[in-house]
Amino acid sequence: MASARRVLIIGGGFSGMSAAIMLARGGIETDLVEIDAGWRSYGAGISLHGATLRVFQQLGILEAFKREGAATDGLIVRMPHNDQEIVTLPTPPMPGTGLPGNAAIMRPALAAILSEATRAAGVSVKLGHSFETIEQDAEGVTVTFTDGTSGRYDAVIGADGLYSKTRTTLMPDAPKPAYVGQAVWRAELPTPEGLNSLNMWLGDGLKVGINPVSEGRSYMFITEDRPSNDWIEEAELLPAMKAMLDRFPSPILTAVKEALSEESKLIYRPLEKLLLPQPWHVGRVMLIGDAVHATTPHLGAGACIGMEDGVVLAEELMREGTVAEAFARHEARRWERCNMVVENSARLSEIEVQRGDQGEHNAIMGRSMMALTEPV
């Protein structure tokens, strides 16, 4: 008999949907509550490590990703003034997927794929609401919702992101997200001619990357060293991004700058990290994804480890035993991998901000990429 017969998931992002799909397909009655009534995913593109494709395969959405996203091979680092290639870093392919090791997709496209799979799996989805109270006893969890209804569950999964209401409710003294001294600017654009993989240009306090997300389309990110965690008005995004690209005489980036417009889905976001010490649960409530281990995008693995959380926790809850035993097994399987991604990503950010050793940067990147191909 499984550890749980009925489970609630709070949060309908990538991590929560991954858990929901696996639990429902495993025969566990699964409810998902999401505060956004439109169940929307904001943002431009998202870079994905090859290990994320393994998760897609487990979730049964790999073919849908192939239709909507892009998978490419290798990372090319170029000179900022003439586009000359400096180094090509391998992105190891994930065995069994039939795809190379670098991937990307538009966030709304991936959210749509996952939400369709969530409903198809038989998950009961409640949109536009969250929880009001969570009360636990020895036998289960009673949750009241903001629409006045309530439910009784064997286990609850808090997958409600970096500023998790579940975390602040159950762990009021937990560490808070920390700004790392960098921000990222993103835009969608036609793929520049001749670029068929992830490319980066390194400048003084700036890093530009272009990653294909679908046939003929790419997303660009600009990682900026920024001492303060500032609010940027929407009207400032386009001129600010063009001014940053002015610092790269690269012919490719000059053409990109000229093509940028208000229609380029411009987004600005400060980079923050969070790594809670274990345990990641309180009684019968387990936190997953950004709620416990939010990372900067330097390894392209934030979505990966969050979705892996959902898959691994579902696997453990479907095994015989108690909820407490399932939670303990989940945490034992997840700590080293999630810690590696958060800490290595943070170190990459630190090297960039401090103008540190590029050799160390490349070495950390290479080791981390290989580590992510290891079994979960």
XYZ file of N, CA and C in Angstrom, residues 11 37 65 86 133 155 167 173 192 196-197 207 231 241 262 331 369:
51
model
N 0.285 25.109 -5.233
C 1.139 25.742 -6.239
C 1.153 24.956 -7.530
N -5.779 32.600 -11.089
C -6.985 32.090 -11.747
C -6.755 31.743 -13.209
N 7.511 18.432 -25.842
C 8.617 19.390 -25.804
C 9.309 19.462 -27.155
N 35.805 31.739 -28.496
C 36.870 31.593 -27.507
C 36.984 30.135 -27.078
N -5.971 27.752 6.088
C -5.342 27.161 7.275
C -4.892 25.740 6.977
N -1.130 13.751 2.989
C 0.092 14.550 2.871
C -0.206 15.788 2.043
N 5.717 27.933 3.247
C 6.936 28.013 4.051
C 6.793 29.037 5.174
N 10.553 31.025 10.862
C 11.934 31.426 11.139
C 12.911 30.941 10.072
N 19.420 34.673 -34.575
C 20.384 35.277 -35.503
C 20.975 34.223 -36.450
N 23.108 28.133 -33.884
C 22.259 26.953 -33.747
C 22.457 26.252 -32.410
N 23.031 26.979 -31.455
C 23.191 26.445 -30.099
C 23.275 27.626 -29.146
N 27.026 39.772 -19.111
C 27.123 38.535 -19.884
C 25.865 38.421 -20.728
N 14.035 48.164 -8.362
C 12.816 48.022 -9.144
C 13.001 48.777 -10.457
N 18.140 47.860 -22.047
C 18.732 46.696 -22.719
C 19.555 47.126 -23.932
N 9.405 46.838 -28.234
C 8.483 46.587 -27.128
C 7.766 45.248 -27.304
N 14.093 13.371 1.138
C 15.117 14.339 1.533
C 16.519 13.759 1.386
N 27.773 20.327 -14.953
C 27.024 19.750 -16.076
C 27.124 18.233 -16.074
